[in-house]
mmCIF file of C-alpha atoms and ligand atoms in Angstrom:
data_model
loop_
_atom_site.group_PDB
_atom_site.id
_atom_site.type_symbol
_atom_site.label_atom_id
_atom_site.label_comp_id
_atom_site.label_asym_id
_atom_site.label_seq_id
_atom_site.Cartn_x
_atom_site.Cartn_y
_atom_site.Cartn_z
ATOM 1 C CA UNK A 579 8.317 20.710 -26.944
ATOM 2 C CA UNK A 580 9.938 21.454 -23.378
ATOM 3 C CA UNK A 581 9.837 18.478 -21.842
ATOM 4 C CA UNK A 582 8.120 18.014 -18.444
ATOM 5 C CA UNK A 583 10.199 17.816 -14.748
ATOM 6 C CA UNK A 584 9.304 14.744 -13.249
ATOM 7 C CA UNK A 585 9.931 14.641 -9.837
ATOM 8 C CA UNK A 586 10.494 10.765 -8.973
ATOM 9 C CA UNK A 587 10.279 10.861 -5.562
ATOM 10 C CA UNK A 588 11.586 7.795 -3.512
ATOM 11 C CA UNK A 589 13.292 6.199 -0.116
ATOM 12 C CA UNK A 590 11.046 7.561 2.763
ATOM 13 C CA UNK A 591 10.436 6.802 6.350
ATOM 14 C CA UNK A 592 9.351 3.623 6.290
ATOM 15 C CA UNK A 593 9.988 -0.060 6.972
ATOM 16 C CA UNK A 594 9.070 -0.331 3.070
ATOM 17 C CA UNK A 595 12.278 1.807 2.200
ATOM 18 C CA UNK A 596 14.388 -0.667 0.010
ATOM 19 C CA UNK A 597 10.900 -1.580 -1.732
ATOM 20 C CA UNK A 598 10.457 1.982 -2.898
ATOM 21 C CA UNK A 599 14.218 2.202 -4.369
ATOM 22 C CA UNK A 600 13.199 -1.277 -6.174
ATOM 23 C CA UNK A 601 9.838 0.866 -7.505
ATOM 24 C CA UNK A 602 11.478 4.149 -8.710
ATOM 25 C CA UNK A 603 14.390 2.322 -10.384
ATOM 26 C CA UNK A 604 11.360 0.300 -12.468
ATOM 27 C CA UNK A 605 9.555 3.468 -12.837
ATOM 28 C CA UNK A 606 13.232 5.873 -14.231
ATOM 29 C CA UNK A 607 13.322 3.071 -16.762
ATOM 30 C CA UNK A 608 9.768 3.602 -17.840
ATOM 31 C CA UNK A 609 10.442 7.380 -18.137
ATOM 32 C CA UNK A 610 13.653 6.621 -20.662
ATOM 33 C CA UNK A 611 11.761 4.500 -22.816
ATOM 34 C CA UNK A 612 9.919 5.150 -25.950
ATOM 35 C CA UNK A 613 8.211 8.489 -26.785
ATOM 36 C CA UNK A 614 8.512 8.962 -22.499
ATOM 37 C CA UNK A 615 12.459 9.858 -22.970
ATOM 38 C CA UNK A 616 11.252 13.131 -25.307
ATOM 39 C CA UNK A 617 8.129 13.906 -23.268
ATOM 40 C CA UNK A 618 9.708 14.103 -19.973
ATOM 41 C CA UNK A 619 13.016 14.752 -17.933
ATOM 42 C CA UNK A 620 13.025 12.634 -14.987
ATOM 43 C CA UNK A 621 14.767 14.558 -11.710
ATOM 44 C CA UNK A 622 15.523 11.951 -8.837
ATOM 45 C CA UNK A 623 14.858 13.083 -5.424
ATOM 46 C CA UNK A 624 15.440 10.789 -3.037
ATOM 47 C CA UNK A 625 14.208 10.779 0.544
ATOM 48 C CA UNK A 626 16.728 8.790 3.866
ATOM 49 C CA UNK A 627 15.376 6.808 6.316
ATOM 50 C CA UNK A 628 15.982 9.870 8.215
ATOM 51 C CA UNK A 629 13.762 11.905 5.976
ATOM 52 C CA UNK A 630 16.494 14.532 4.798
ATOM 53 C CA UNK A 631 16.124 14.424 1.004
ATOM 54 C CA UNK A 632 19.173 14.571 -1.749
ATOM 55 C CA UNK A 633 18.608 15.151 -5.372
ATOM 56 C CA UNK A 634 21.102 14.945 -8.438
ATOM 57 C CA UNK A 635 23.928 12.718 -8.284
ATOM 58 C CA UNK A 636 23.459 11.593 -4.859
ATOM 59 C CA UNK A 637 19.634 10.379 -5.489
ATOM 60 C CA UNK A 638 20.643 8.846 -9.284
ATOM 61 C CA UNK A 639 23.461 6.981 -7.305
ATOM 62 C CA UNK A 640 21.077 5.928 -4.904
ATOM 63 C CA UNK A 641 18.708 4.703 -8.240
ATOM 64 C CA UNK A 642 21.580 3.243 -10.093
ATOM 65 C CA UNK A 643 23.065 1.253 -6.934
ATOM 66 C CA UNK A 644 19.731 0.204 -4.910
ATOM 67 C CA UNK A 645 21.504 0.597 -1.885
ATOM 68 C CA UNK A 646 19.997 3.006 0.856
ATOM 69 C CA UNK A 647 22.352 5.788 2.218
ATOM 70 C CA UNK A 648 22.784 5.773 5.941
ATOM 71 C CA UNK A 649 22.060 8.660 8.423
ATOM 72 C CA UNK A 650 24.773 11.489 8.467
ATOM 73 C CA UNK A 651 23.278 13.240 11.420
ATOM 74 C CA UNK A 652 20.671 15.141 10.004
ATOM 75 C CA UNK A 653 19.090 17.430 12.447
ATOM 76 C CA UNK A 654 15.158 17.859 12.037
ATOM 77 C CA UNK A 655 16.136 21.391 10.626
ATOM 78 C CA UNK A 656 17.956 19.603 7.795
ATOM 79 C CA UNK A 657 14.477 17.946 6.946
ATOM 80 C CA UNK A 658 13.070 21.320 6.169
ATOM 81 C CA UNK A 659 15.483 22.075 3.784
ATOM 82 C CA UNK A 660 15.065 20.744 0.723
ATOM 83 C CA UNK A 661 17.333 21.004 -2.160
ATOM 84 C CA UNK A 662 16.813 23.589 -4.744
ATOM 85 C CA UNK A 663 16.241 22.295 -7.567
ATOM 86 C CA UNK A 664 12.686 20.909 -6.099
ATOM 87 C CA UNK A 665 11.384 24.325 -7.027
ATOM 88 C CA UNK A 666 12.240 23.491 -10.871
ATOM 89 C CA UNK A 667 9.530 19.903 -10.451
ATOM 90 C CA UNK A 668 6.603 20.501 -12.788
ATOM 91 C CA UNK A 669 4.755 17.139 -11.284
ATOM 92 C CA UNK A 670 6.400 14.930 -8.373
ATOM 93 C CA UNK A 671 5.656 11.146 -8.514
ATOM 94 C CA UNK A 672 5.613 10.204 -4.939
ATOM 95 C CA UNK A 673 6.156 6.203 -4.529
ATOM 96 C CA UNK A 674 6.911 6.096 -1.032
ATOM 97 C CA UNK A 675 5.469 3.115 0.526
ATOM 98 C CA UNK A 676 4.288 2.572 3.786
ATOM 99 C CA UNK A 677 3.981 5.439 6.743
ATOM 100 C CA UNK A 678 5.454 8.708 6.047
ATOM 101 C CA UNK A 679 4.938 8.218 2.317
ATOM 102 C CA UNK A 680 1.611 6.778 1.712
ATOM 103 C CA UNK A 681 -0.563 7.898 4.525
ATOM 104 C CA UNK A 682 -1.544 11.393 3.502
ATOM 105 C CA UNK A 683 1.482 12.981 5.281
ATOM 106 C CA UNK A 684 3.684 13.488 1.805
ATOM 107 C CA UNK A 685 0.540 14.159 0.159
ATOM 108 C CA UNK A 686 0.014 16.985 2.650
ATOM 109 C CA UNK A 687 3.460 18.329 1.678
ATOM 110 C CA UNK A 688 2.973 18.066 -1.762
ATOM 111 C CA UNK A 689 -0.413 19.736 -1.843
ATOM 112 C CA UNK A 690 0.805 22.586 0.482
ATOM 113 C CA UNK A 691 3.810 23.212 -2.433
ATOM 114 C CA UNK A 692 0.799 23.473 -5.063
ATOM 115 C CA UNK A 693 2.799 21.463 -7.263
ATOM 116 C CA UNK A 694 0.336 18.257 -9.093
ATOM 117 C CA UNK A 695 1.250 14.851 -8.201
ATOM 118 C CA UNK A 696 0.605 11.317 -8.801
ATOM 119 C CA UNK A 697 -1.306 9.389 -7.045
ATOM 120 C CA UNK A 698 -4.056 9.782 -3.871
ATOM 121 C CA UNK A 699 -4.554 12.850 -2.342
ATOM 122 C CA UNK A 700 -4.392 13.334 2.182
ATOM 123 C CA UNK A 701 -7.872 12.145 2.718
ATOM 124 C CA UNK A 702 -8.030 8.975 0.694
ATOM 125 C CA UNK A 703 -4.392 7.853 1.422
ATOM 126 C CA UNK A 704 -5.291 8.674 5.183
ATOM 127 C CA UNK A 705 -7.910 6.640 5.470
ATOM 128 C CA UNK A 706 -6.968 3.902 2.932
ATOM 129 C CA UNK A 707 -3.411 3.519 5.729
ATOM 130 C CA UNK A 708 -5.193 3.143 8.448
ATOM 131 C CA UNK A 709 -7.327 -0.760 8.665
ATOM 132 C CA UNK A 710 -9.849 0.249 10.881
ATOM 133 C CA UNK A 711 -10.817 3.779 9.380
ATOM 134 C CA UNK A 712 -10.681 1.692 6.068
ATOM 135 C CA UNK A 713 -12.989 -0.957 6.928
ATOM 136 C CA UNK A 714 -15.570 2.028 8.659
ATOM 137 C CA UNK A 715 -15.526 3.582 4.964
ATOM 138 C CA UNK A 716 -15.929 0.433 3.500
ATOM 139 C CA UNK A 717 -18.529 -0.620 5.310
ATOM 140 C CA UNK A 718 -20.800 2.756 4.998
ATOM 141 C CA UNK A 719 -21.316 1.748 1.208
ATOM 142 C CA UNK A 720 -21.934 -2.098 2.392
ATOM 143 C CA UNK A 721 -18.546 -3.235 0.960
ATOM 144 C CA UNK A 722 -18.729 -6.888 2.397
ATOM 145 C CA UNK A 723 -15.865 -7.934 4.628
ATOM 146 C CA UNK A 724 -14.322 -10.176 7.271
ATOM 147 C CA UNK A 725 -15.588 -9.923 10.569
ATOM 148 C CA UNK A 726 -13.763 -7.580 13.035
ATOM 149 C CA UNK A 727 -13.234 -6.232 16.380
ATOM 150 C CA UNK A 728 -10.965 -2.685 16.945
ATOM 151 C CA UNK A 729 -8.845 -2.706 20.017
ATOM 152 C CA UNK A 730 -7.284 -0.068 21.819
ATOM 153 C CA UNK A 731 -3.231 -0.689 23.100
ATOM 154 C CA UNK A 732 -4.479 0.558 26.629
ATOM 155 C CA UNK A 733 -6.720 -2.579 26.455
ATOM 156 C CA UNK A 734 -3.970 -4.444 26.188
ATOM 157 C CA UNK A 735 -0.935 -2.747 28.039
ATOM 158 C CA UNK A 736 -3.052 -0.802 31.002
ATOM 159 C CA UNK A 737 -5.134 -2.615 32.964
ATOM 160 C CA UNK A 738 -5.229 -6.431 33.961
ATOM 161 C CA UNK A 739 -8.425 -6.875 34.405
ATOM 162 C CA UNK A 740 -9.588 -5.444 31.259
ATOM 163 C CA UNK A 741 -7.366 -7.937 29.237
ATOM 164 C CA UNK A 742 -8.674 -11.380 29.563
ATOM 165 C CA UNK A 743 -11.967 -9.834 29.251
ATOM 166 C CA UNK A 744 -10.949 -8.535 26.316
ATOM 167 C CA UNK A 745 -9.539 -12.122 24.658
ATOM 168 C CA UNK A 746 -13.128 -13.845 25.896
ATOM 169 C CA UNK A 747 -14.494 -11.514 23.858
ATOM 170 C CA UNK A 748 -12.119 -12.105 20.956
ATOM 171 C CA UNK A 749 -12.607 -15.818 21.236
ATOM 172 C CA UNK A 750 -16.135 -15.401 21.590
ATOM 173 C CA UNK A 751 -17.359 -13.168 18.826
ATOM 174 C CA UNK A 752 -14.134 -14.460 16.209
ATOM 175 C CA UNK A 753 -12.814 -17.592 17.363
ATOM 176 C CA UNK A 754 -9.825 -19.043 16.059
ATOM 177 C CA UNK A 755 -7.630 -18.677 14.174
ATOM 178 C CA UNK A 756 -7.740 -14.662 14.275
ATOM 179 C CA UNK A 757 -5.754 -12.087 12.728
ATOM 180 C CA UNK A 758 -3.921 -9.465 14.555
ATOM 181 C CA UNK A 759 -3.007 -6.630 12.893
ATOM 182 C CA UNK A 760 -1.276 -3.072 13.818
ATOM 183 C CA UNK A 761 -4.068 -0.417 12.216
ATOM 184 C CA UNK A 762 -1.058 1.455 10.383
ATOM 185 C CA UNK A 763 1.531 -0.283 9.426
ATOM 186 C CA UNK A 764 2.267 -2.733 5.773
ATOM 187 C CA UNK A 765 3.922 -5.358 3.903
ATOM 188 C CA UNK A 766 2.648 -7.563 7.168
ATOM 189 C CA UNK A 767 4.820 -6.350 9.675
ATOM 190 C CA UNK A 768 3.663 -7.157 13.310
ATOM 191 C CA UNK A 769 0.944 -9.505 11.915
ATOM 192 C CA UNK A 770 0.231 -12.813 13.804
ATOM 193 C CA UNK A 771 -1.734 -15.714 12.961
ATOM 194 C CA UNK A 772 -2.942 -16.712 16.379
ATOM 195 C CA UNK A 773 -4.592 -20.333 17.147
ATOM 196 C CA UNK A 774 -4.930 -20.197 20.879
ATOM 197 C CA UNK A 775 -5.503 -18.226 23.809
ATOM 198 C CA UNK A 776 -1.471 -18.142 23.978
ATOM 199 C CA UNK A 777 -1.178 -17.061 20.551
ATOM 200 C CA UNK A 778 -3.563 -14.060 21.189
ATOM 201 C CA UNK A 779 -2.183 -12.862 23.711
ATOM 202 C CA UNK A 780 1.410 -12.402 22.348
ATOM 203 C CA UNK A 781 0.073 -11.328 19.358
ATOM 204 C CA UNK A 782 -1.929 -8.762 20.884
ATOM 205 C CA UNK A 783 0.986 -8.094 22.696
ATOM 206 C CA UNK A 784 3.059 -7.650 19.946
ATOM 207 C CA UNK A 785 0.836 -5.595 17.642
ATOM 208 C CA UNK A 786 0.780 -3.017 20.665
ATOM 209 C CA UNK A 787 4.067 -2.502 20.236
ATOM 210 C CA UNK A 788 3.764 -0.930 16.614
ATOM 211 C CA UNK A 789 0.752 0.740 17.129
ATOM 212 C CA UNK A 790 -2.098 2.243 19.253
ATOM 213 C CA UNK A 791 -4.961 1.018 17.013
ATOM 214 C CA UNK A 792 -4.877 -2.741 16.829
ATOM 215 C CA UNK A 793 -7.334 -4.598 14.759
ATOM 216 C CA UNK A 794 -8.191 -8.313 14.900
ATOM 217 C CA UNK A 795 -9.886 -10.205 12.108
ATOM 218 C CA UNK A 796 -11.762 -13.700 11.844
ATOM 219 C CA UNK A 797 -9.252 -15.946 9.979
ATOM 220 C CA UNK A 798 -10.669 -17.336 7.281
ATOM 221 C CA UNK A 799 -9.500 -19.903 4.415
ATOM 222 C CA UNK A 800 -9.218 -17.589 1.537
ATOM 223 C CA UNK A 801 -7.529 -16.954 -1.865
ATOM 224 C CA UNK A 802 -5.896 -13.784 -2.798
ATOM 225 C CA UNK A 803 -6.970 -11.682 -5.611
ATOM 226 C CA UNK A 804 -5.919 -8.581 -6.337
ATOM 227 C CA UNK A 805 -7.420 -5.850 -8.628
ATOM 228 C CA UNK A 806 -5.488 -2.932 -10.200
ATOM 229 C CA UNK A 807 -7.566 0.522 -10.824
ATOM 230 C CA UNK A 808 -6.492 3.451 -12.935
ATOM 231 C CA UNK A 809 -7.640 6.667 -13.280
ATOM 232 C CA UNK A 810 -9.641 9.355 -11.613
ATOM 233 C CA UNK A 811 -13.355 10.385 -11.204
ATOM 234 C CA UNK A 812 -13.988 7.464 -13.801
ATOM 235 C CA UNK A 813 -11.431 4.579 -13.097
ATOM 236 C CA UNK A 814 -10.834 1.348 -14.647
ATOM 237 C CA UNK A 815 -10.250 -1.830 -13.568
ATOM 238 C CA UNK A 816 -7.317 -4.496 -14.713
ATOM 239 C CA UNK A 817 -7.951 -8.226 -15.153
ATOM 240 C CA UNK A 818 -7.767 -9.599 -11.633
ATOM 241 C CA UNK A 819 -4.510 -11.725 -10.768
ATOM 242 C CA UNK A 820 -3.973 -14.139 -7.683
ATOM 243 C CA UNK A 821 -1.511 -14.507 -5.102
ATOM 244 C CA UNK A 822 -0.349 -18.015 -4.313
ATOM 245 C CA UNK A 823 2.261 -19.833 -1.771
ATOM 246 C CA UNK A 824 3.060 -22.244 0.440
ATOM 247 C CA UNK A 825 3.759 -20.727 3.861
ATOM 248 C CA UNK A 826 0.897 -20.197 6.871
ATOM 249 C CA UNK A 827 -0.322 -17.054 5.310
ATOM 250 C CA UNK A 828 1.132 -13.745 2.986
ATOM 251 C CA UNK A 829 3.653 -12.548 5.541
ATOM 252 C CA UNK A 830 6.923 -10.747 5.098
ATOM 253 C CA UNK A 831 9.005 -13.149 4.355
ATOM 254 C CA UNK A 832 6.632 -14.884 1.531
ATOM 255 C CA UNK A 833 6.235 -11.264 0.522
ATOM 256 C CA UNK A 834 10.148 -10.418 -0.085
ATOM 257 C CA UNK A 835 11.848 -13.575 -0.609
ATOM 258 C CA UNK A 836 12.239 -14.264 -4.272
ATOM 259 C CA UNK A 837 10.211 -17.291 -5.353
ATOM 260 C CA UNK A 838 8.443 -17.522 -1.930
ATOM 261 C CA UNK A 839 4.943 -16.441 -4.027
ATOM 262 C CA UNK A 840 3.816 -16.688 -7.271
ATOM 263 C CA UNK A 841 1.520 -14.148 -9.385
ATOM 264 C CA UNK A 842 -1.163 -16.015 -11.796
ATOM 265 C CA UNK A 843 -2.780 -12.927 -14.294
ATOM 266 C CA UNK A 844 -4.964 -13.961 -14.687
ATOM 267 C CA UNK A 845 -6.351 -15.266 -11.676
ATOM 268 C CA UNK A 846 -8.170 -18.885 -12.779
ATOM 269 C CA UNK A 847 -11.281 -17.752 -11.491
ATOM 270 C CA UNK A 848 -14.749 -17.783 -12.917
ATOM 271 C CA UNK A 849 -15.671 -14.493 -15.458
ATOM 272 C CA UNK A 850 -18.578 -13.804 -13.097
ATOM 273 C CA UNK A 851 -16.083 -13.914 -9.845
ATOM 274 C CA UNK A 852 -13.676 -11.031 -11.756
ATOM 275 C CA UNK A 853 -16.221 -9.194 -12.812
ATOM 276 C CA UNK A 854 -17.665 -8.949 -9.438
ATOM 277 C CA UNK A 855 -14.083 -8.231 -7.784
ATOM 278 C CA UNK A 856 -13.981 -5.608 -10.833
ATOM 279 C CA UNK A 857 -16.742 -3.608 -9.626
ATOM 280 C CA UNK A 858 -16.326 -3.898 -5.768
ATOM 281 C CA UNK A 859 -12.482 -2.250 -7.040
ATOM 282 C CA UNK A 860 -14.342 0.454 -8.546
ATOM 283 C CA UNK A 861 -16.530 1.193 -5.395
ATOM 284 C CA UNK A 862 -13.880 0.598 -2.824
ATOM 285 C CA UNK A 863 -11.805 3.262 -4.903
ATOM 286 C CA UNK A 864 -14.220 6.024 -5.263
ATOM 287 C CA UNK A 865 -15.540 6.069 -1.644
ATOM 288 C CA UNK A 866 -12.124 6.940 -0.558
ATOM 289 C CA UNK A 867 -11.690 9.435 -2.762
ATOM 290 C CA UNK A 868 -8.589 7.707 -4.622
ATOM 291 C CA UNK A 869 -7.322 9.149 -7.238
ATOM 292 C CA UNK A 870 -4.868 7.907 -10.285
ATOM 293 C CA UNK A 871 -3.527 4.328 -8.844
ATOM 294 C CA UNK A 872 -4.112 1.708 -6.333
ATOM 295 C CA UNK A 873 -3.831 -1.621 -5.666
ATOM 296 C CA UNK A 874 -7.359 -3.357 -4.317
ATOM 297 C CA UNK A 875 -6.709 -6.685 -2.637
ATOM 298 C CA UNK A 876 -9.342 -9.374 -1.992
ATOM 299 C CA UNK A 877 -9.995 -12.736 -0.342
ATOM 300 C CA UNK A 878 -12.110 -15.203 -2.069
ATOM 301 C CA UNK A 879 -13.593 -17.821 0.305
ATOM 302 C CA UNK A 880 -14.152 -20.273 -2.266
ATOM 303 C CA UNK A 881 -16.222 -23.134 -0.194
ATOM 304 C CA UNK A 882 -19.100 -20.423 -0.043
ATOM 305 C CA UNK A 883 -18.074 -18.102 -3.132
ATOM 306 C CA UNK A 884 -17.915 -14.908 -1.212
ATOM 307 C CA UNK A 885 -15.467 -12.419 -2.306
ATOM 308 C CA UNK A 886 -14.647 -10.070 0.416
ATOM 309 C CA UNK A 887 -12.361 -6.266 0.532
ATOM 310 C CA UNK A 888 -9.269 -6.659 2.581
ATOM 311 C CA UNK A 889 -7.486 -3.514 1.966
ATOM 312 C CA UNK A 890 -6.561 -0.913 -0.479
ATOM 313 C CA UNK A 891 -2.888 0.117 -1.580
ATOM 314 C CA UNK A 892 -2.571 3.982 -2.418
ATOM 315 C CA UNK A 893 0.921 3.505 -3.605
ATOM 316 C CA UNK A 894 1.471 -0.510 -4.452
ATOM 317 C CA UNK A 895 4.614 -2.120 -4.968
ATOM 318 C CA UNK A 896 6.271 -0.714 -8.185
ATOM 319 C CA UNK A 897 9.235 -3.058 -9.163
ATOM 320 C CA UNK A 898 9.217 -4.577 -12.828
ATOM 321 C CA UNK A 899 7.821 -7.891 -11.298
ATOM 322 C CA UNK A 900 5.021 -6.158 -9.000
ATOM 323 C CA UNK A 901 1.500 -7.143 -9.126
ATOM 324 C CA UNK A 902 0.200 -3.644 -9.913
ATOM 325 C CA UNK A 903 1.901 -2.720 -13.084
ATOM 326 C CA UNK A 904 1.801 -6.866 -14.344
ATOM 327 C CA UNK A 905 -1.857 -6.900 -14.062
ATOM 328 C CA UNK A 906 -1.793 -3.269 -16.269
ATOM 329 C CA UNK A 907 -0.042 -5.453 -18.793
ATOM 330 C CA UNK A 908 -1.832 -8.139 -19.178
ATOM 331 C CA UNK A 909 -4.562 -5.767 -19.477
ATOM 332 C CA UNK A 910 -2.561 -4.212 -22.507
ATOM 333 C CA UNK A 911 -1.373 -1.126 -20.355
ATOM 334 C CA UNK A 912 2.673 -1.366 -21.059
ATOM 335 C CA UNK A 913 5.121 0.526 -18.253
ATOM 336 C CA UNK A 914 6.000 2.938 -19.796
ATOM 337 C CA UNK A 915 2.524 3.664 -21.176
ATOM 338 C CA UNK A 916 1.096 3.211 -17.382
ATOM 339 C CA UNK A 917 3.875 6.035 -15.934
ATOM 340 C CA UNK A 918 2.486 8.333 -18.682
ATOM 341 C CA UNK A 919 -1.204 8.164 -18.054
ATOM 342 C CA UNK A 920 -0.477 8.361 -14.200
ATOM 343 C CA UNK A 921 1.403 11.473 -14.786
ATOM 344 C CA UNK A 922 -1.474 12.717 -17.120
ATOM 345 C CA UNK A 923 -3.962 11.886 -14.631
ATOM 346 C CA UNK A 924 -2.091 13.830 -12.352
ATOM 347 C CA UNK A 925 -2.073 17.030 -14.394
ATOM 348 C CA UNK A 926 -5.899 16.358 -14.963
ATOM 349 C CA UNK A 927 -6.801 16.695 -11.023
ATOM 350 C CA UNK A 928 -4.955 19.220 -10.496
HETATM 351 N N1 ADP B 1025 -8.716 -12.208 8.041
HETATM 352 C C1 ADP B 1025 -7.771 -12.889 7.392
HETATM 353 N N2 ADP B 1025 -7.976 -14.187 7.014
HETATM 354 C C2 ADP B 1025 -6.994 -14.872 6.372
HETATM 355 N N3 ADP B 1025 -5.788 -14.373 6.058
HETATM 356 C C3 ADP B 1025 -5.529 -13.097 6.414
HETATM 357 C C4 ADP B 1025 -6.507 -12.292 7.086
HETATM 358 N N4 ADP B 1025 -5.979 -11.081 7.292
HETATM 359 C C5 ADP B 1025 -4.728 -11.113 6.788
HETATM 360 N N5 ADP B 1025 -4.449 -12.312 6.272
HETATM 361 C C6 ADP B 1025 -3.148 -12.692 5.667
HETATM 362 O O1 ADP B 1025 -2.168 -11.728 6.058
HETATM 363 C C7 ADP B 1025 -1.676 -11.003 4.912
HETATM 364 C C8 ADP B 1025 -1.392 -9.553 5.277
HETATM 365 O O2 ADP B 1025 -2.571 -8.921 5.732
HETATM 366 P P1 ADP B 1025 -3.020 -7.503 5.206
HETATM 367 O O3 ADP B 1025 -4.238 -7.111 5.953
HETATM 368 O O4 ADP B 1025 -3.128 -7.531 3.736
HETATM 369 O O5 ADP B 1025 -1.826 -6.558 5.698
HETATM 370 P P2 ADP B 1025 -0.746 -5.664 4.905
HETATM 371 O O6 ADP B 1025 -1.353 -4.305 4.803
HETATM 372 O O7 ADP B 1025 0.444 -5.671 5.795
HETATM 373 O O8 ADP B 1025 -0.517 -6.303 3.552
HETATM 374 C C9 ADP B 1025 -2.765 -11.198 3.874
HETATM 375 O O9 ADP B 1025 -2.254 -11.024 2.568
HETATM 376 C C10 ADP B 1025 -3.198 -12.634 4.162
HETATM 377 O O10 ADP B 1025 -2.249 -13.586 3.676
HETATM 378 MG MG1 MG B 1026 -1.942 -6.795 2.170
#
């Protein structure tokens, strides 16, 4: 049997760079191991923070090392070129996190080459990037979900009048504390917590900086549960596992400082509570139109038992110690065994 070119695609654009090396290293191991190492040949391709991409040695280096390569004055021309051997890739495995890699804009690439790949196609990852189209799609199949209000950066930045208007309204229709949120972004960068009039409007401030489309969400008192699916028109869901730690909320720092936050799989919740989260997975997955993997996340508001969507992760972290392939094995979905059926379900879709 020939075995099949995997094209392990990794680095990107993104703030979420270093977290994608972590991923594909996780994921080349997977491919060596087991009945994987006969089935496949894995081909590195590795994309810069300047988005010129290097294959062979330079992107195995890149694998074995974990350390990023710096910008050697690419020119935009040099982004269109990619190196040969990408013509030789029989299925890519995209897991670029973040913008540029997870929003539909890889996806787009991908699908214009014609070549099958892992993993959400432009629509789904489009809208499952963006917060605000998210919660819109969401909330056409009644997904239930914190209370929000979409703002506009010239709301913020452009006129002075329109500004405290717009924070009485905030205060008004959320209260405190809010959530402010840039509509595109990840791993909680440019996220505040704000608890007064102050805090909103430096947080609003600050959001506007990232990003046109702002989004700001009632706070609430919540617990973190999160909900792996796999597969395409008929998906399944993993046991559910929970978040915990000790700082004001799941920011980057909690997120990416070892020992900051702990995973429970499972989650100690009630059968009924995981088998709800279980289904709203399911139904958060298909109305985007997700296909092979993704990561749902949920709050639990356990003084009144709701369970509530926050967002959906096309590509979710990756590493060994990552949520998304844990819950798959407490589910009794190994790595190895999870890399395989995502490259299977890739073949299927396409
Ligand atoms: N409405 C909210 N109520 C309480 N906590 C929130 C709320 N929104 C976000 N958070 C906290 O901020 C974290 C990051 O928010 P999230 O929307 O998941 O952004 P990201 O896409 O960057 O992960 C959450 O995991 C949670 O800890
Ligand atoms: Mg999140």
């Amino acid at each position: 049997m020939t075995p099949l070119r995997v094209g392990l695609l990794f680095g990107g654009r993104s703030g979420e760079h270093e977290v994608s090396i972590a991923s594909a290293k996780a994921i080349a191991a997977a491919f060596c191991a087991d009945e994987n190492a006969q089935k496949y040949e894995l081909r590195p391709v590795y994309a810069r923070k300047d988005g010129v991409w290097h294959d062979g040695e330079i992107a195995a280096g890149v694998l074995a090392s974990g350390t990023p390569l710096g910008d050697d004055g690419g020119t935009t021309a040099d982004r269109w070129q990619f190196p040969p051997s990408v013509a030789e890739i029989d299925v890519w495995f995209p897991i670029v996190h973040g913008p540029n890699g997870e929003d539909g804009t890889l996806q787009g690439l991908l699908q214009m080459v014609g070549v099958p790949f892992v993993g959400t196609g432009v629509l789904g990852s489009a809208v499952g990037m963006d917060k605000l189209m998210m919660k819109t799609a969401f909330a056409s199949i009644g997904l239930p979900q914190v209370e929000y209000i979409a703002v506009r950066r010239d709301e913020i930045w452009s006129n002075p009048c329109v500004f405290p208007k717009l924070c009485d309204r905030i205060e008004s229709e959320l209260g405190y504390p809010c959530f402010v949120k840039p509509a595109n972004l990840g791993s909680s960068v440019g996220i505040a917590k704000a608890r007064s009039r102050g805090e909103l409007e430096a947080a609003l401030d600050s959001a506007a900086s990232y990003d046109r489309r702002i989004i700001v969400e009632k706070g609430a008192k919540v617990r973190e549960l999160e909900c792996a699916i796999l597969g395409n028109d008929n998906p399944q869901a993993s046991v559910v596992g929970e978040i915990t730690y000790d700082s004001e909320f799941y920011d980057y720092e909690t997120k990416y400082t070892d020992g900051k936050a702990n995973l429970l799989i499972p989650a100690p919740i009630s059968d009924v509570v995981a088998k709800r989260i279980q289904e709203l997975a399911i139904a958060g997955f298909l109305c985007l139109d997700c296909a092979g993997l993704a990561r749902m996340d949920f709050f639990y508001l356990e003084e009144t038992d709701e369970i509530l969507i926050n967002e959906v992760n096309t590509l979710p972290g990756f590493t060994a110690l990552s949520m998304y392939p844990q819950l798959w094995a407490a589910t009794g979905v190994s790595f190895p065994q999870l890399v395989d059926r995502l490259v299977q379900l890739a073949l299927e879709r396409s």
